[in-house]
PDB file of C-alpha atoms in Angstrom:
ATOM      1  CA  MET D   1      18.084 102.288  31.373  1.00  0.00           C
ATOM      2  CA  GLN D   2      16.901 105.169  29.171  1.00  0.00           C
ATOM      3  CA  ARG D   3      15.007 106.814  32.036  1.00  0.00           C
ATOM      4  CA  PHE D   4      18.059 108.356  33.721  1.00  0.00           C
ATOM      5  CA  LYS D   5      18.855 111.928  32.718  1.00  0.00           C
ATOM      6  CA  ASN D   6      20.283 113.525  35.864  1.00  0.00           C
ATOM      7  CA  ILE D   7      22.871 111.225  37.456  1.00  0.00           C
ATOM      8  CA  LEU D   8      24.656 111.753  40.739  1.00  0.00           C
ATOM      9  CA  PHE D   9      28.046 110.050  40.819  1.00  0.00           C
ATOM     10  CA  VAL D  10      29.644 109.620  44.247  1.00  0.00           C
ATOM     11  CA  CYS D  11      33.388 109.440  43.786  1.00  0.00           C
ATOM     12  CA  ASP D  12      34.939 110.075  47.172  1.00  0.00           C
ATOM     13  CA  GLU D  13      37.971 108.213  48.487  1.00  0.00           C
ATOM     14  CA  GLN D  14      35.816 105.942  50.649  1.00  0.00           C
ATOM     15  CA  SER D  15      33.992 104.589  47.582  1.00  0.00           C
ATOM     16  CA  ALA D  16      35.451 102.276  44.959  1.00  0.00           C
ATOM     17  CA  TYR D  17      34.577 104.906  42.348  1.00  0.00           C
ATOM     18  CA  GLU D  18      36.877 103.341  39.765  1.00  0.00           C
ATOM     19  CA  LEU D  19      34.442 100.399  39.499  1.00  0.00           C
ATOM     20  CA  ALA D  20      31.638 102.816  38.619  1.00  0.00           C
ATOM     21  CA  LEU D  21      33.422 105.237  36.285  1.00  0.00           C
ATOM     22  CA  ASP D  22      32.829 103.336  33.046  1.00  0.00           C
ATOM     23  CA  ARG D  23      29.201 102.722  34.046  1.00  0.00           C
ATOM     24  CA  VAL D  24      28.594 106.420  34.493  1.00  0.00           C
ATOM     25  CA  ILE D  25      30.234 107.231  31.160  1.00  0.00           C
ATOM     26  CA  TRP D  26      28.101 104.565  29.448  1.00  0.00           C
ATOM     27  CA  LEU D  27      24.856 105.728  31.050  1.00  0.00           C
ATOM     28  CA  ALA D  28      25.475 109.411  30.411  1.00  0.00           C
ATOM     29  CA  THR D  29      26.466 108.827  26.799  1.00  0.00           C
ATOM     30  CA  ALA D  30      23.575 106.468  26.036  1.00  0.00           C
ATOM     31  CA  ASN D  31      20.970 108.696  27.702  1.00  0.00           C
ATOM     32  CA  ASP D  32      22.450 112.108  26.880  1.00  0.00           C
ATOM     33  CA  ALA D  33      22.375 112.637  30.640  1.00  0.00           C
ATOM     34  CA  ALA D  34      23.963 115.277  32.820  1.00  0.00           C
ATOM     35  CA  VAL D  35      26.241 114.083  35.627  1.00  0.00           C
ATOM     36  CA  THR D  36      26.989 115.693  38.966  1.00  0.00           C
ATOM     37  CA  LEU D  37      30.155 114.414  40.619  1.00  0.00           C
ATOM     38  CA  VAL D  38      30.260 114.696  44.382  1.00  0.00           C
ATOM     39  CA  THR D  39      32.843 113.960  46.991  1.00  0.00           C
ATOM     40  CA  THR D  40      32.304 114.322  50.712  1.00  0.00           C
ATOM     41  CA  ILE D  41      34.189 115.583  53.720  1.00  0.00           C
ATOM     42  CA  ASP D  42      32.956 113.851  56.850  1.00  0.00           C
ATOM     43  CA  SER D  43      32.898 116.793  59.233  1.00  0.00           C
ATOM     44  CA  GLY D  44      31.765 114.858  62.284  1.00  0.00           C
ATOM     45  CA  GLY D  45      28.938 117.338  62.745  1.00  0.00           C
ATOM     46  CA  ALA D  46      31.006 120.487  62.222  1.00  0.00           C
ATOM     47  CA  THR D  47      29.686 122.937  59.650  1.00  0.00           C
ATOM     48  CA  ASP D  48      33.088 124.569  59.133  1.00  0.00           C
ATOM     49  CA  VAL D  49      35.914 122.330  57.863  1.00  0.00           C
ATOM     50  CA  SER D  50      38.512 124.401  59.704  1.00  0.00           C
ATOM     51  CA  LYS D  51      36.926 123.427  63.036  1.00  0.00           C
ATOM     52  CA  LEU D  52      38.052 119.849  62.400  1.00  0.00           C
ATOM     53  CA  PHE D  53      41.657 120.977  62.814  1.00  0.00           C
ATOM     54  CA  SER D  54      41.313 123.542  65.588  1.00  0.00           C
ATOM     55  CA  VAL D  55      43.128 121.312  68.086  1.00  0.00           C
ATOM     56  CA  ILE D  56      46.215 120.833  65.868  1.00  0.00           C
ATOM     57  CA  PRO D  57      49.137 123.037  66.983  1.00  0.00           C
ATOM     58  CA  GLY D  58      51.280 124.935  64.545  1.00  0.00           C
ATOM     59  CA  LEU D  59      49.531 125.917  61.325  1.00  0.00           C
ATOM     60  CA  GLY D  60      46.243 127.713  61.755  1.00  0.00           C
ATOM     61  CA  SER D  61      43.121 125.626  61.461  1.00  0.00           C
ATOM     62  CA  GLN D  62      41.823 127.924  58.712  1.00  0.00           C
ATOM     63  CA  GLU D  63      44.893 127.275  56.546  1.00  0.00           C
ATOM     64  CA  ILE D  64      44.654 123.508  57.095  1.00  0.00           C
ATOM     65  CA  GLY D  65      40.965 123.527  56.257  1.00  0.00           C
ATOM     66  CA  GLU D  66      41.601 125.451  53.057  1.00  0.00           C
ATOM     67  CA  ALA D  67      44.364 123.026  52.073  1.00  0.00           C
ATOM     68  CA  VAL D  68      42.104 120.019  52.636  1.00  0.00           C
ATOM     69  CA  ILE D  69      39.345 121.582  50.552  1.00  0.00           C
ATOM     70  CA  ALA D  70      41.813 122.388  47.768  1.00  0.00           C
ATOM     71  CA  VAL D  71      43.014 118.776  47.602  1.00  0.00           C
ATOM     72  CA  HIS D  72      39.453 117.458  47.456  1.00  0.00           C
ATOM     73  CA  ARG D  73      38.549 119.942  44.737  1.00  0.00           C
ATOM     74  CA  ALA D  74      41.606 119.024  42.660  1.00  0.00           C
ATOM     75  CA  LYS D  75      40.780 115.320  42.815  1.00  0.00           C
ATOM     76  CA  LEU D  76      37.133 115.984  42.000  1.00  0.00           C
ATOM     77  CA  ASP D  77      38.035 118.163  39.014  1.00  0.00           C
ATOM     78  CA  ALA D  78      40.460 115.531  37.709  1.00  0.00           C
ATOM     79  CA  ARG D  79      37.763 112.865  37.815  1.00  0.00           C
ATOM     80  CA  ALA D  80      35.244 115.200  36.226  1.00  0.00           C
ATOM     81  CA  GLN D  81      37.654 115.881  33.372  1.00  0.00           C
ATOM     82  CA  LEU D  82      37.580 112.180  32.467  1.00  0.00           C
ATOM     83  CA  LEU D  83      33.861 112.582  31.735  1.00  0.00           C
ATOM     84  CA  ARG D  84      34.188 115.968  30.064  1.00  0.00           C
ATOM     85  CA  ASP D  85      36.706 114.442  27.668  1.00  0.00           C
ATOM     86  CA  LYS D  86      33.865 112.135  26.551  1.00  0.00           C
ATOM     87  CA  GLY D  87      31.600 115.098  25.835  1.00  0.00           C
ATOM     88  CA  ILE D  88      29.490 114.638  28.974  1.00  0.00           C
ATOM     89  CA  LEU D  89      27.958 117.645  30.725  1.00  0.00           C
ATOM     90  CA  VAL D  90      29.447 117.586  34.230  1.00  0.00           C
ATOM     91  CA  GLU D  91      28.984 119.587  37.412  1.00  0.00           C
ATOM     92  CA  THR D  92      30.995 119.081  40.611  1.00  0.00           C
ATOM     93  CA  LYS D  93      30.078 119.558  44.253  1.00  0.00           C
ATOM     94  CA  LEU D  94      32.067 119.126  47.452  1.00  0.00           C
ATOM     95  CA  LEU D  95      29.717 118.166  50.290  1.00  0.00           C
ATOM     96  CA  VAL D  96      30.493 118.689  53.966  1.00  0.00           C
ATOM     97  CA  GLY D  97      28.704 116.813  56.725  1.00  0.00           C
ATOM     98  CA  THR D  98      27.639 113.235  57.349  1.00  0.00           C
ATOM     99  CA  PRO D  99      28.277 111.679  53.905  1.00  0.00           C
ATOM    100  CA  PHE D 100      25.080 109.674  53.362  1.00  0.00           C
ATOM    101  CA  ILE D 101      22.922 112.544  54.631  1.00  0.00           C
ATOM    102  CA  GLU D 102      24.588 115.101  52.369  1.00  0.00           C
ATOM    103  CA  ILE D 103      24.332 112.760  49.368  1.00  0.00           C
ATOM    104  CA  ILE D 104      20.590 112.316  49.918  1.00  0.00           C
ATOM    105  CA  ARG D 105      20.152 116.059  50.424  1.00  0.00           C
ATOM    106  CA  GLN D 106      21.913 116.644  47.110  1.00  0.00           C
ATOM    107  CA  VAL D 107      19.560 114.140  45.444  1.00  0.00           C
ATOM    108  CA  LEU D 108      16.581 116.088  46.747  1.00  0.00           C
ATOM    109  CA  ARG D 109      17.989 119.534  45.944  1.00  0.00           C
ATOM    110  CA  GLY D 110      19.251 118.549  42.507  1.00  0.00           C
ATOM    111  CA  GLY D 111      16.327 116.361  41.416  1.00  0.00           C
ATOM    112  CA  HIS D 112      18.658 113.489  40.562  1.00  0.00           C
ATOM    113  CA  ASP D 113      17.027 110.343  39.191  1.00  0.00           C
ATOM    114  CA  LEU D 114      19.898 107.913  39.868  1.00  0.00           C
ATOM    115  CA  VAL D 115      22.800 107.635  42.303  1.00  0.00           C
ATOM    116  CA  VAL D 116      25.825 105.628  41.161  1.00  0.00           C
ATOM    117  CA  LYS D 117      28.717 104.821  43.474  1.00  0.00           C
ATOM    118  CA  GLY D 118      31.361 102.249  44.049  1.00  0.00           C
ATOM    119  CA  ALA D 119      30.914 100.149  47.168  1.00  0.00           C
ATOM    120  CA  HIS D 120      32.172 101.677  50.394  1.00  0.00           C
ATOM    121  CA  ARG D 121      35.711 100.524  51.039  1.00  0.00           C
ATOM    122  CA  ALA D 122      35.524  98.269  54.100  1.00  0.00           C
ATOM    123  CA  PRO D 123      38.646  96.107  54.456  1.00  0.00           C
ATOM    124  CA  GLY D 124      37.929  92.513  55.373  1.00  0.00           C
ATOM    125  CA  ARG D 125      34.181  92.791  54.755  1.00  0.00           C
ATOM    126  CA  ARG D 126      32.481  91.394  51.643  1.00  0.00           C
ATOM    127  CA  TYR D 127      29.055  92.831  52.206  1.00  0.00           C
ATOM    128  CA  PHE D 128      27.497  96.288  52.379  1.00  0.00           C
ATOM    129  CA  PRO D 129      28.682  98.314  55.393  1.00  0.00           C
ATOM    130  CA  GLY D 130      26.573 100.860  57.190  1.00  0.00           C
ATOM    131  CA  ALA D 131      27.490 103.778  54.928  1.00  0.00           C
ATOM    132  CA  ASP D 132      26.007 102.108  51.846  1.00  0.00           C
ATOM    133  CA  MET D 133      23.104 100.575  53.741  1.00  0.00           C
ATOM    134  CA  HIS D 134      22.019 104.030  54.906  1.00  0.00           C
ATOM    135  CA  LEU D 135      21.817 105.143  51.270  1.00  0.00           C
ATOM    136  CA  LEU D 136      19.981 102.007  50.199  1.00  0.00           C
ATOM    137  CA  ARG D 137      17.448 102.487  52.986  1.00  0.00           C
ATOM    138  CA  LYS D 138      16.835 106.198  52.749  1.00  0.00           C
ATOM    139  CA  CYS D 139      17.595 107.576  49.297  1.00  0.00           C
ATOM    140  CA  PRO D 140      14.380 108.270  47.340  1.00  0.00           C
ATOM    141  CA  CYS D 141      15.755 107.618  43.848  1.00  0.00           C
ATOM    142  CA  PRO D 142      17.266 104.397  42.469  1.00  0.00           C
ATOM    143  CA  ILE D 143      20.731 103.544  43.815  1.00  0.00           C
ATOM    144  CA  TRP D 144      23.322 101.556  41.873  1.00  0.00           C
ATOM    145  CA  ILE D 145      26.215 100.383  44.022  1.00  0.00           C
ATOM    146  CA  LEU D 146      29.023  98.750  42.047  1.00  0.00           C
ATOM    147  CA  HIS D 147      30.653  95.951  43.977  1.00  0.00           C
ATOM    148  CA  SER D 148      31.601  93.391  41.325  1.00  0.00           C
ATOM    149  CA  VAL D 149      34.879  92.702  39.582  1.00  0.00           C
ATOM    150  CA  SER D 150      32.907  91.929  36.415  1.00  0.00           C
ATOM    151  CA  GLU D 151      32.124  95.617  35.953  1.00  0.00           C
ATOM    152  CA  PRO D 152      31.891  97.642  33.718  1.00  0.00           C
ATOM    153  CA  LYS D 153      29.613  94.976  32.189  1.00  0.00           C
ATOM    154  CA  ALA D 154      27.463  92.498  34.024  1.00  0.00           C
ATOM    155  CA  GLN D 155      27.483  88.865  32.973  1.00  0.00           C
ATOM    156  CA  ARG D 156      24.881  87.323  35.283  1.00  0.00           C
ATOM    157  CA  ILE D 157      21.969  89.426  36.544  1.00  0.00           C
ATOM    158  CA  LEU D 158      19.287  88.427  39.035  1.00  0.00           C
ATOM    159  CA  VAL D 159      16.049  90.360  39.420  1.00  0.00           C
ATOM    160  CA  ALA D 160      14.058  89.454  42.521  1.00  0.00           C
ATOM    161  CA  VAL D 161      10.310  89.972  41.987  1.00  0.00           C
ATOM    162  CA  ASP D 162       7.220  89.455  44.108  1.00  0.00           C
ATOM    163  CA  PRO D 163       4.249  90.328  41.868  1.00  0.00           C
ATOM    164  CA  ASP D 164       0.851  91.137  43.306  1.00  0.00           C
ATOM    165  CA  PRO D 165      -1.680  92.766  40.934  1.00  0.00           C
ATOM    166  CA  ALA D 166      -3.935  93.467  43.917  1.00  0.00           C
ATOM    167  CA  ASN D 167      -1.258  95.768  45.388  1.00  0.00           C
ATOM    168  CA  PRO D 168      -0.657  98.696  42.993  1.00  0.00           C
ATOM    169  CA  ALA D 169       2.527  99.873  44.743  1.00  0.00           C
ATOM    170  CA  ARG D 170       4.100  96.411  44.718  1.00  0.00           C
ATOM    171  CA  ASP D 171       2.943  95.674  41.176  1.00  0.00           C
ATOM    172  CA  GLY D 172       4.274  98.957  39.841  1.00  0.00           C
ATOM    173  CA  LEU D 173       7.611  98.412  41.564  1.00  0.00           C
ATOM    174  CA  ASN D 174       7.950  94.916  40.110  1.00  0.00           C
ATOM    175  CA  ARG D 175       7.426  96.279  36.614  1.00  0.00           C
ATOM    176  CA  THR D 176       9.966  99.022  37.231  1.00  0.00           C
ATOM    177  CA  ILE D 177      12.699  96.623  38.316  1.00  0.00           C
ATOM    178  CA  MET D 178      11.865  94.262  35.440  1.00  0.00           C
ATOM    179  CA  GLU D 179      12.312  97.146  33.017  1.00  0.00           C
ATOM    180  CA  LEU D 180      15.646  98.037  34.608  1.00  0.00           C
ATOM    181  CA  ALA D 181      16.898  94.441  34.695  1.00  0.00           C
ATOM    182  CA  THR D 182      15.874  93.513  31.147  1.00  0.00           C
ATOM    183  CA  SER D 183      17.282  96.673  29.596  1.00  0.00           C
ATOM    184  CA  LEU D 184      20.551  96.268  31.512  1.00  0.00           C
ATOM    185  CA  ALA D 185      20.837  92.599  30.539  1.00  0.00           C
ATOM    186  CA  ARG D 186      20.255  93.410  26.871  1.00  0.00           C
ATOM    187  CA  ALA D 187      22.723  96.285  26.891  1.00  0.00           C
ATOM    188  CA  ASP D 188      25.430  94.200  28.587  1.00  0.00           C
ATOM    189  CA  GLY D 189      24.758  90.966  26.714  1.00  0.00           C
ATOM    190  CA  ALA D 190      24.171  89.350  30.113  1.00  0.00           C
ATOM    191  CA  LYS D 191      22.036  86.403  31.181  1.00  0.00           C
ATOM    192  CA  LEU D 192      19.059  87.307  33.366  1.00  0.00           C
ATOM    193  CA  ASP D 193      17.450  85.213  36.097  1.00  0.00           C
ATOM    194  CA  VAL D 194      13.966  86.353  37.113  1.00  0.00           C
ATOM    195  CA  MET D 195      13.303  84.868  40.545  1.00  0.00           C
ATOM    196  CA  ASN D 196      10.155  84.706  42.623  1.00  0.00           C
ATOM    197  CA  VAL D 197      10.464  83.000  45.999  1.00  0.00           C
ATOM    198  CA  TRP D 198       7.139  81.772  47.394  1.00  0.00           C
ATOM    199  CA  ARG D 199       5.860  79.861  50.412  1.00  0.00           C
ATOM    200  CA  LEU D 200       2.721  79.145  52.409  1.00  0.00           C
ATOM    201  CA  GLN D 201       2.973  81.304  55.506  1.00  0.00           C
ATOM    202  CA  GLU D 202       3.160  79.243  58.711  1.00  0.00           C
ATOM    203  CA  GLU D 203       3.184  75.932  56.871  1.00  0.00           C
ATOM    204  CA  ALA D 204       5.333  74.346  59.582  1.00  0.00           C
ATOM    205  CA  THR D 205       2.878  75.517  62.239  1.00  0.00           C
ATOM    206  CA  LEU D 206      -0.074  74.166  60.288  1.00  0.00           C
ATOM    207  CA  ARG D 207       1.632  70.794  60.008  1.00  0.00           C
ATOM    208  CA  HIS D 208       2.145  70.598  63.768  1.00  0.00           C
ATOM    209  CA  GLY D 209      -0.081  67.926  65.297  1.00  0.00           C
ATOM    210  CA  MET D 210      -1.680  70.420  67.668  1.00  0.00           C
ATOM    211  CA  ALA D 211      -3.128  72.378  64.724  1.00  0.00           C
ATOM    212  CA  ASP D 212      -5.492  69.455  63.999  1.00  0.00           C
ATOM    213  CA  ILE D 213      -5.424  70.019  60.230  1.00  0.00           C
ATOM    214  CA  SER D 214      -4.959  67.064  57.917  1.00  0.00           C
ATOM    215  CA  ASP D 215      -1.880  66.782  55.734  1.00  0.00           C
ATOM    216  CA  ALA D 216      -4.152  66.508  52.704  1.00  0.00           C
ATOM    217  CA  ASP D 217      -5.769  69.881  53.487  1.00  0.00           C
ATOM    218  CA  ILE D 218      -2.383  71.501  54.039  1.00  0.00           C
ATOM    219  CA  ASP D 219      -1.078  70.016  50.798  1.00  0.00           C
ATOM    220  CA  ARG D 220      -4.031  71.569  49.001  1.00  0.00           C
ATOM    221  CA  LEU D 221      -3.252  74.953  50.583  1.00  0.00           C
ATOM    222  CA  VAL D 222       0.391  74.665  49.489  1.00  0.00           C
ATOM    223  CA  ALA D 223      -0.589  73.678  45.955  1.00  0.00           C
ATOM    224  CA  ASP D 224      -3.084  76.551  45.737  1.00  0.00           C
ATOM    225  CA  THR D 225      -0.485  79.051  47.012  1.00  0.00           C
ATOM    226  CA  GLN D 226       2.066  77.764  44.495  1.00  0.00           C
ATOM    227  CA  ALA D 227      -0.386  77.906  41.586  1.00  0.00           C
ATOM    228  CA  LYS D 228      -1.529  81.457  42.350  1.00  0.00           C
ATOM    229  CA  SER D 229       2.022  82.668  42.863  1.00  0.00           C
ATOM    230  CA  LYS D 230       3.175  81.080  39.609  1.00  0.00           C
ATOM    231  CA  GLU D 231       0.259  82.621  37.726  1.00  0.00           C
ATOM    232  CA  ARG D 232       1.166  86.092  39.013  1.00  0.00           C
ATOM    233  CA  LEU D 233       4.790  85.540  38.001  1.00  0.00           C
ATOM    234  CA  GLN D 234       3.847  84.380  34.512  1.00  0.00           C
ATOM    235  CA  THR D 235       1.572  87.387  34.064  1.00  0.00           C
ATOM    236  CA  LEU D 236       4.451  89.729  34.951  1.00  0.00           C
ATOM    237  CA  VAL D 237       7.006  87.964  32.778  1.00  0.00           C
ATOM    238  CA  SER D 238       4.648  87.754  29.783  1.00  0.00           C
ATOM    239  CA  ASP D 239       4.989  91.500  29.302  1.00  0.00           C
ATOM    240  CA  PHE D 240       8.725  91.019  28.738  1.00  0.00           C
ATOM    241  CA  ALA D 241       8.538  88.210  26.175  1.00  0.00           C
ATOM    242  CA  GLU D 242      10.999  89.991  23.894  1.00  0.00           C
ATOM    243  CA  PHE D 243      13.738  89.073  26.376  1.00  0.00           C
ATOM    244  CA  GLU D 244      13.029  85.321  26.409  1.00  0.00           C
ATOM    245  CA  ASP D 245      16.330  84.592  24.691  1.00  0.00           C
ATOM    246  CA  ILE D 246      18.332  85.910  27.658  1.00  0.00           C
ATOM    247  CA  MET D 247      15.864  85.280  30.480  1.00  0.00           C
ATOM    248  CA  ARG D 248      15.418  82.310  32.818  1.00  0.00           C
ATOM    249  CA  VAL D 249      12.339  82.312  35.066  1.00  0.00           C
ATOM    250  CA  LEU D 250      12.709  80.685  38.482  1.00  0.00           C
ATOM    251  CA  HIS D 251       9.783  80.001  40.843  1.00  0.00           C
ATOM    252  CA  ILE D 252      11.302  78.627  44.043  1.00  0.00           C
ATOM    253  CA  LYS D 253       9.722  77.601  47.317  1.00  0.00           C
ATOM    254  CA  GLY D 254      11.501  78.944  50.375  1.00  0.00           C
ATOM    255  CA  ILE D 255      12.412  82.104  52.266  1.00  0.00           C
ATOM    256  CA  ALA D 256      13.708  84.906  50.040  1.00  0.00           C
ATOM    257  CA  GLY D 257      16.354  85.965  52.557  1.00  0.00           C
ATOM    258  CA  ASP D 258      17.862  82.474  52.323  1.00  0.00           C
ATOM    259  CA  VAL D 259      17.175  81.451  48.722  1.00  0.00           C
ATOM    260  CA  ILE D 260      18.435  84.592  46.977  1.00  0.00           C
ATOM    261  CA  PRO D 261      21.889  84.784  48.628  1.00  0.00           C
ATOM    262  CA  GLU D 262      22.342  81.033  48.036  1.00  0.00           C
ATOM    263  CA  HIS D 263      21.484  81.489  44.352  1.00  0.00           C
ATOM    264  CA  VAL D 264      23.828  84.473  44.039  1.00  0.00           C
ATOM    265  CA  ALA D 265      26.708  82.418  45.426  1.00  0.00           C
ATOM    266  CA  ALA D 266      25.953  79.211  43.517  1.00  0.00           C
ATOM    267  CA  GLU D 267      25.352  80.859  40.126  1.00  0.00           C
ATOM    268  CA  GLY D 268      28.029  83.571  40.213  1.00  0.00           C
ATOM    269  CA  ILE D 269      25.522  86.422  40.010  1.00  0.00           C
ATOM    270  CA  ASP D 270      27.356  89.741  39.691  1.00  0.00           C
ATOM    271  CA  THR D 271      24.363  92.121  39.765  1.00  0.00           C
ATOM    272  CA  ILE D 272      21.081  92.046  41.688  1.00  0.00           C
ATOM    273  CA  VAL D 273      18.156  94.276  40.731  1.00  0.00           C
ATOM    274  CA  MET D 274      15.569  94.540  43.479  1.00  0.00           C
ATOM    275  CA  GLY D 275      12.837  96.785  44.808  1.00  0.00           C
ATOM    276  CA  THR D 276      12.090  98.105  48.266  1.00  0.00           C
ATOM    277  CA  LEU D 277       8.870  99.493  49.653  1.00  0.00           C
ATOM    278  CA  THR D 278       7.347 100.453  52.969  1.00  0.00           C
ATOM    279  CA  ARG D 279       4.299  98.846  54.530  1.00  0.00           C
ATOM    280  CA  THR D 280       4.742 100.231  58.003  1.00  0.00           C
ATOM    281  CA  GLY D 281       4.068 103.864  57.185  1.00  0.00           C
ATOM    282  CA  VAL D 282       7.475 104.796  58.589  1.00  0.00           C
ATOM    283  CA  ALA D 283       9.541 106.746  56.076  1.00  0.00           C
ATOM    284  CA  GLY D 284      12.819 105.146  55.059  1.00  0.00           C
ATOM    285  CA  LEU D 285      12.086 101.562  56.098  1.00  0.00           C
ATOM    286  CA  PHE D 286      12.422  98.504  53.898  1.00  0.00           C
ATOM    287  CA  ILE D 287       9.495  96.119  53.750  1.00  0.00           C
ATOM    288  CA  GLY D 288      10.123  93.723  56.617  1.00  0.00           C
ATOM    289  CA  ASN D 289      13.730  92.663  56.866  1.00  0.00           C
ATOM    290  CA  THR D 290      13.943  90.720  53.604  1.00  0.00           C
ATOM    291  CA  ALA D 291      15.842  93.297  51.549  1.00  0.00           C
ATOM    292  CA  GLU D 292      18.325  94.011  54.317  1.00  0.00           C
ATOM    293  CA  THR D 293      18.817  90.298  54.960  1.00  0.00           C
ATOM    294  CA  ILE D 294      19.701  89.778  51.308  1.00  0.00           C
ATOM    295  CA  LEU D 295      22.013  92.776  51.121  1.00  0.00           C
ATOM    296  CA  ASN D 296      23.827  91.666  54.259  1.00  0.00           C
ATOM    297  CA  HIS D 297      24.680  88.342  52.623  1.00  0.00           C
ATOM    298  CA  VAL D 298      25.744  89.236  49.079  1.00  0.00           C
ATOM    299  CA  GLY D 299      28.908  90.828  47.735  1.00  0.00           C
ATOM    300  CA  CYS D 300      27.790  91.683  44.207  1.00  0.00           C
ATOM    301  CA  SER D 301      26.632  94.923  42.618  1.00  0.00           C
ATOM    302  CA  VAL D 302      23.112  96.022  43.536  1.00  0.00           C
ATOM    303  CA  LEU D 303      20.618  98.245  41.734  1.00  0.00           C
ATOM    304  CA  THR D 304      17.615  99.112  43.899  1.00  0.00           C
ATOM    305  CA  ALA D 305      14.473 101.131  43.231  1.00  0.00           C
ATOM    306  CA  LYS D 306      11.824 102.377  45.640  1.00  0.00           C
ATOM    307  CA  ALA D 307       8.073 102.095  45.269  1.00  0.00           C
ATOM    308  CA  ALA D 308       6.142 105.164  44.137  1.00  0.00           C
ATOM    309  CA  GLY D 309       5.366 107.442  47.047  1.00  0.00           C
ATOM    310  CA  PHE D 310       8.463 106.579  49.064  1.00  0.00           C
ATOM    311  CA  GLU D 311       9.486 109.443  51.347  1.00  0.00           C
ATOM    312  CA  SER D 312      13.012 109.764  52.641  1.00  0.00           C
ATOM    313  CA  PRO D 313      13.338 110.529  56.352  1.00  0.00           C
ATOM    314  CA  ILE D 314      16.020 113.061  55.364  1.00  0.00           C
ATOM    315  CA  GLY D 315      14.990 116.474  54.111  1.00  0.00           C
ATOM    316  CA  PRO D 316      16.775 118.549  51.451  1.00  0.00           C
ATOM    317  CA  GLY D 317      18.518 120.728  54.041  1.00  0.00           C
ATOM    318  CA  LEU D 318      20.231 123.989  53.216  1.00  0.00           C
ATOM    319  CA  GLN D 319      23.057 124.771  50.853  1.00  0.00           C
ATOM    320  CA  GLU D 320      25.572 125.217  53.654  1.00  0.00           C
ATOM    321  CA  GLY D 321      26.736 121.655  53.192  1.00  0.00           C
ATOM    322  CA  THR D 322      27.992 122.416  49.689  1.00  0.00           C
ATOM    323  CA  LEU D 323      31.336 124.006  48.879  1.00  0.00           C
TER     324      LEU D 323
END
């Protein structure tokens, strides 16, 4: 966790920022990092806050807009003071526009290397609503969304890996998330599960009678796939031998989108560390649907990192969205 020096902390009313506050203080103190606190005004496409209130009779829309901005600024400054009291270098920004877009634009303009936020408040829903999913999909830097009552310290961490030395982007990403997960587990005194979910693609189809392939041949294919997958996993984990005392390595046959949420629920995992990358060539897309499937079925905190070369579909924009 020593890599983060320029943290963006989202602390608007729609985010459970109180879950993330201690994390930000810990990270900034440990890394001697600067923190930018942002809150957002969802303008519904308007570039001028006063236009939001132009249909309200009585007080002028300009006065109402100024009052709204003043309240947001006061809350933002109060939250920033909590960090300043700890000796942390803090900057504040009030962003106007579509929240996830303005947050990503601030990441790009400010060169932030980590976004930390509490989960979007969505009454009656355990999982990640659209607002957070947009950030997880499209933000170029690592995102840490705090969604667990165990915060500010994790107790059970799961890192989901899929090593492939023949694929430099995938291999580099797996090492990045292993570094994040092991350092977080050590810092928190947490237990770490390293999980690789494997399977022989189209095994059920191959076993269909019409495929005319013997069970013995298919069994050999399955065994070969398992052995190669396990070897790749062991090679990855061997570079993190210093964490053996807190680490459990799991090599499980199945579909990741099913196995990982089941493990999270059964084992009481409070934090998942996972990577996302693009194979399609389309900026801002997860690989397949696996990552989104997992995130749509877990209610714990999530720390995600993108593969090198990821490009957000959102550009830095202009400064007009900042007050």
